[in-house]
Amino acid sequence: MLERYQAQGLVLVAFPCNQFYLQEPAENHELINGLTYVRPGNGWQPHQELHVYGKIDVNGDNHHPLYEFVKEACPQTVDKIGKTEELMYNPVRTSDITWNFEKFLIDRKGQPRFRFHPTAWSHGEVVTPFIEQLLAEPAN
């Protein structure tokens, strides 16, 4: 996807989080090596327009302000948060990120426009029309 849309300005940013059943236990300095050698492995290297940042909290009392901003701008994609016993934060709110790999699309002006449930990826087919819509909009 980045190769397809990089020339039009697509950039991906990833913020790992360990609040969902402790699925990201790595320290920040271990994150890229985990991707390179474990999953997906086989010497995988991130695309130059994929920026992987350090771990942050996306929900609960200690959530990062970025996630407050995007969650306020884009409504929740489900009516109910799933298995709350697998969540490692409090309090649980209906606007919360539901699990790893929830996605937001932010336009060229820095405004969050679309939110996608973690299961919505489907090899990019679900989000591609929305990416194309945002890339077609003028930058000014």
PDB file of C-alpha atoms in Angstrom:
ATOM      1  CA  MET A   1       0.000   0.000   0.000  1.00  0.00           C
ATOM      2  CA  LEU A   2       2.813   2.419   0.813  1.00  0.00           C
ATOM      3  CA  GLU A   3       4.528   1.672  -2.478  1.00  0.00           C
ATOM      4  CA  ARG A   4       1.259   2.307  -4.301  1.00  0.00           C
ATOM      5  CA  TYR A   5       0.441   5.640  -2.626  1.00  0.00           C
ATOM      6  CA  GLN A   6       3.778   6.995  -1.382  1.00  0.00           C
ATOM      7  CA  ALA A   7       4.135   9.460  -4.261  1.00  0.00           C
ATOM      8  CA  GLN A   8       0.733  10.914  -3.348  1.00  0.00           C
ATOM      9  CA  GLY A   9       1.819  11.494   0.238  1.00  0.00           C
ATOM     10  CA  LEU A  10       0.673   8.432   2.179  1.00  0.00           C
ATOM     11  CA  VAL A  11       2.565   7.922   5.423  1.00  0.00           C
ATOM     12  CA  LEU A  12       1.879   5.230   8.017  1.00  0.00           C
ATOM     13  CA  VAL A  13       2.615   5.645  11.701  1.00  0.00           C
ATOM     14  CA  ALA A  14       2.405   2.845  14.247  1.00  0.00           C
ATOM     15  CA  PHE A  15       2.163   3.215  17.998  1.00  0.00           C
ATOM     16  CA  PRO A  16       2.629  -0.153  19.710  1.00  0.00           C
ATOM     17  CA  CYS A  17       0.595  -0.708  22.860  1.00  0.00           C
ATOM     18  CA  ASN A  18       0.644  -3.375  25.565  1.00  0.00           C
ATOM     19  CA  GLN A  19      -2.871  -2.740  26.920  1.00  0.00           C
ATOM     20  CA  PHE A  20      -4.528  -5.612  25.071  1.00  0.00           C
ATOM     21  CA  TYR A  21      -3.830  -8.917  26.797  1.00  0.00           C
ATOM     22  CA  LEU A  22      -0.175  -7.856  27.130  1.00  0.00           C
ATOM     23  CA  GLN A  23       0.483  -8.729  23.485  1.00  0.00           C
ATOM     24  CA  GLU A  24       3.354  -6.238  23.082  1.00  0.00           C
ATOM     25  CA  PRO A  25       5.768  -6.967  25.942  1.00  0.00           C
ATOM     26  CA  ALA A  26       8.891  -5.805  24.076  1.00  0.00           C
ATOM     27  CA  GLU A  27      10.869  -2.806  25.231  1.00  0.00           C
ATOM     28  CA  ASN A  28      10.913   0.112  22.778  1.00  0.00           C
ATOM     29  CA  HIS A  29      14.464  -0.654  21.632  1.00  0.00           C
ATOM     30  CA  GLU A  30      13.387  -4.237  20.798  1.00  0.00           C
ATOM     31  CA  LEU A  31      10.359  -3.428  18.629  1.00  0.00           C
ATOM     32  CA  ILE A  32      12.015  -3.306  15.194  1.00  0.00           C
ATOM     33  CA  ASN A  33      14.122  -6.413  15.893  1.00  0.00           C
ATOM     34  CA  GLY A  34      10.941  -8.235  16.877  1.00  0.00           C
ATOM     35  CA  LEU A  35       9.483  -7.389  13.479  1.00  0.00           C
ATOM     36  CA  THR A  36      12.705  -8.121  11.606  1.00  0.00           C
ATOM     37  CA  TYR A  37      13.473 -11.499  13.139  1.00  0.00           C
ATOM     38  CA  VAL A  38      10.253 -12.847  14.662  1.00  0.00           C
ATOM     39  CA  ARG A  39       7.033 -11.596  13.129  1.00  0.00           C
ATOM     40  CA  PRO A  40       6.859 -11.189  10.213  1.00  0.00           C
ATOM     41  CA  GLY A  41      10.569 -12.139  10.392  1.00  0.00           C
ATOM     42  CA  ASN A  42      12.787 -13.281   7.520  1.00  0.00           C
ATOM     43  CA  GLY A  43      14.780 -10.040   7.654  1.00  0.00           C
ATOM     44  CA  TRP A  44      11.717  -7.829   7.208  1.00  0.00           C
ATOM     45  CA  GLN A  45      12.514  -4.117   7.177  1.00  0.00           C
ATOM     46  CA  PRO A  46       9.979  -1.289   7.500  1.00  0.00           C
ATOM     47  CA  HIS A  47       9.184   0.823   4.459  1.00  0.00           C
ATOM     48  CA  GLN A  48      10.746   4.303   4.633  1.00  0.00           C
ATOM     49  CA  GLU A  49       7.267   5.794   5.084  1.00  0.00           C
ATOM     50  CA  LEU A  50       6.284   3.434   7.917  1.00  0.00           C
ATOM     51  CA  HIS A  51       7.239   5.064  11.182  1.00  0.00           C
ATOM     52  CA  VAL A  52       7.134   2.813  14.244  1.00  0.00           C
ATOM     53  CA  TYR A  53       7.188   4.810  17.469  1.00  0.00           C
ATOM     54  CA  GLY A  54       7.644   3.752  21.078  1.00  0.00           C
ATOM     55  CA  LYS A  55       4.877   2.084  23.050  1.00  0.00           C
ATOM     56  CA  ILE A  56       2.133   4.264  24.472  1.00  0.00           C
ATOM     57  CA  ASP A  57      -1.147   3.816  26.304  1.00  0.00           C
ATOM     58  CA  VAL A  58      -4.113   4.401  24.019  1.00  0.00           C
ATOM     59  CA  ASN A  59      -6.864   3.962  26.640  1.00  0.00           C
ATOM     60  CA  GLY A  60      -7.433   4.452  30.355  1.00  0.00           C
ATOM     61  CA  ASP A  61      -6.330   7.159  32.738  1.00  0.00           C
ATOM     62  CA  ASN A  62      -2.806   7.304  31.262  1.00  0.00           C
ATOM     63  CA  HIS A  63      -3.754   7.427  27.576  1.00  0.00           C
ATOM     64  CA  HIS A  64      -1.634   9.515  25.229  1.00  0.00           C
ATOM     65  CA  PRO A  65      -3.248  12.852  24.187  1.00  0.00           C
ATOM     66  CA  LEU A  66      -2.983  11.870  20.509  1.00  0.00           C
ATOM     67  CA  TYR A  67      -5.445   9.071  21.121  1.00  0.00           C
ATOM     68  CA  GLU A  68      -7.829  11.330  22.990  1.00  0.00           C
ATOM     69  CA  PHE A  69      -7.791  13.586  19.920  1.00  0.00           C
ATOM     70  CA  VAL A  70      -8.459  10.849  17.353  1.00  0.00           C
ATOM     71  CA  LYS A  71     -11.070   9.059  19.475  1.00  0.00           C
ATOM     72  CA  GLU A  72     -13.009  12.305  19.980  1.00  0.00           C
ATOM     73  CA  ALA A  73     -12.917  13.039  16.244  1.00  0.00           C
ATOM     74  CA  CYS A  74     -13.951   9.594  14.992  1.00  0.00           C
ATOM     75  CA  PRO A  75     -16.834   7.651  16.529  1.00  0.00           C
ATOM     76  CA  GLN A  76     -16.456   4.108  17.788  1.00  0.00           C
ATOM     77  CA  THR A  77     -16.912   1.353  15.198  1.00  0.00           C
ATOM     78  CA  VAL A  78     -18.708  -1.097  17.525  1.00  0.00           C
ATOM     79  CA  ASP A  79     -21.477  -0.863  20.113  1.00  0.00           C
ATOM     80  CA  LYS A  80     -19.646  -2.789  22.823  1.00  0.00           C
ATOM     81  CA  ILE A  81     -16.027  -3.260  23.837  1.00  0.00           C
ATOM     82  CA  GLY A  82     -15.177  -6.976  23.648  1.00  0.00           C
ATOM     83  CA  LYS A  83     -13.586  -9.063  26.390  1.00  0.00           C
ATOM     84  CA  THR A  84     -12.859  -6.478  29.055  1.00  0.00           C
ATOM     85  CA  GLU A  85     -11.014  -9.059  31.178  1.00  0.00           C
ATOM     86  CA  GLU A  86      -8.258  -9.024  28.522  1.00  0.00           C
ATOM     87  CA  LEU A  87      -7.786  -5.253  28.772  1.00  0.00           C
ATOM     88  CA  MET A  88      -4.925  -3.979  30.904  1.00  0.00           C
ATOM     89  CA  TYR A  89      -6.226  -0.529  31.795  1.00  0.00           C
ATOM     90  CA  ASN A  90      -8.974   1.332  33.631  1.00  0.00           C
ATOM     91  CA  PRO A  91     -11.481   2.812  33.237  1.00  0.00           C
ATOM     92  CA  VAL A  92     -12.972   1.175  30.141  1.00  0.00           C
ATOM     93  CA  ARG A  93     -14.970   3.631  28.018  1.00  0.00           C
ATOM     94  CA  THR A  94     -17.198   3.112  24.996  1.00  0.00           C
ATOM     95  CA  SER A  95     -14.932   5.318  22.852  1.00  0.00           C
ATOM     96  CA  ASP A  96     -11.848   3.187  23.593  1.00  0.00           C
ATOM     97  CA  ILE A  97      -9.563   1.599  21.052  1.00  0.00           C
ATOM     98  CA  THR A  98     -10.935  -1.954  20.963  1.00  0.00           C
ATOM     99  CA  TRP A  99      -7.761  -3.939  20.271  1.00  0.00           C
ATOM    100  CA  ASN A 100      -4.378  -3.869  18.545  1.00  0.00           C
ATOM    101  CA  PHE A 101      -4.312  -2.647  14.947  1.00  0.00           C
ATOM    102  CA  GLU A 102      -7.309  -0.336  15.121  1.00  0.00           C
ATOM    103  CA  LYS A 103      -6.707   2.238  12.409  1.00  0.00           C
ATOM    104  CA  PHE A 104      -7.390   5.934  11.880  1.00  0.00           C
ATOM    105  CA  LEU A 105      -7.012   7.891   8.665  1.00  0.00           C
ATOM    106  CA  ILE A 106      -5.897  11.473   9.120  1.00  0.00           C
ATOM    107  CA  ASP A 107      -6.155  13.954   6.272  1.00  0.00           C
ATOM    108  CA  ARG A 108      -3.447  16.279   4.946  1.00  0.00           C
ATOM    109  CA  LYS A 109      -4.619  18.994   7.335  1.00  0.00           C
ATOM    110  CA  GLY A 110      -4.064  16.762  10.357  1.00  0.00           C
ATOM    111  CA  GLN A 111      -7.735  16.040  10.999  1.00  0.00           C
ATOM    112  CA  PRO A 112      -8.813  12.491  11.894  1.00  0.00           C
ATOM    113  CA  ARG A 113     -11.472  11.486   9.376  1.00  0.00           C
ATOM    114  CA  PHE A 114     -12.044   7.739   9.481  1.00  0.00           C
ATOM    115  CA  ARG A 115     -11.753   4.990  12.072  1.00  0.00           C
ATOM    116  CA  PHE A 116     -11.544   1.274  11.346  1.00  0.00           C
ATOM    117  CA  HIS A 117     -12.041  -1.701  13.627  1.00  0.00           C
ATOM    118  CA  PRO A 118      -8.971  -3.983  13.925  1.00  0.00           C
ATOM    119  CA  THR A 119     -10.701  -6.618  11.782  1.00  0.00           C
ATOM    120  CA  ALA A 120     -11.322  -4.196   8.893  1.00  0.00           C
ATOM    121  CA  TRP A 121      -7.958  -4.514   7.174  1.00  0.00           C
ATOM    122  CA  SER A 122      -8.602  -7.391   4.722  1.00  0.00           C
ATOM    123  CA  HIS A 123      -5.323  -6.726   2.866  1.00  0.00           C
ATOM    124  CA  GLY A 124      -6.213  -3.064   2.467  1.00  0.00           C
ATOM    125  CA  GLU A 125      -9.391  -3.565   0.453  1.00  0.00           C
ATOM    126  CA  VAL A 126     -11.616  -2.044   3.130  1.00  0.00           C
ATOM    127  CA  VAL A 127      -9.554   1.094   3.728  1.00  0.00           C
ATOM    128  CA  THR A 128      -8.301   1.723   0.177  1.00  0.00           C
ATOM    129  CA  PRO A 129     -11.350   3.727  -1.012  1.00  0.00           C
ATOM    130  CA  PHE A 130     -11.059   5.985   2.031  1.00  0.00           C
ATOM    131  CA  ILE A 131      -7.319   6.481   1.482  1.00  0.00           C
ATOM    132  CA  GLU A 132      -7.966   7.366  -2.147  1.00  0.00           C
ATOM    133  CA  GLN A 133     -10.683   9.819  -1.114  1.00  0.00           C
ATOM    134  CA  LEU A 134      -8.332  11.633   1.266  1.00  0.00           C
ATOM    135  CA  LEU A 135      -5.421  11.641  -1.184  1.00  0.00           C
ATOM    136  CA  ALA A 136      -7.682  13.184  -3.849  1.00  0.00           C
ATOM    137  CA  GLU A 137      -8.523  16.135  -1.614  1.00  0.00           C
ATOM    138  CA  PRO A 138      -6.497  19.324  -2.067  1.00  0.00           C
ATOM    139  CA  ALA A 139      -3.718  19.954   0.426  1.00  0.00           C
ATOM    140  CA  ASN A 140      -4.847  23.540   1.104  1.00  0.00           C
TER     141      ASN A 140
END
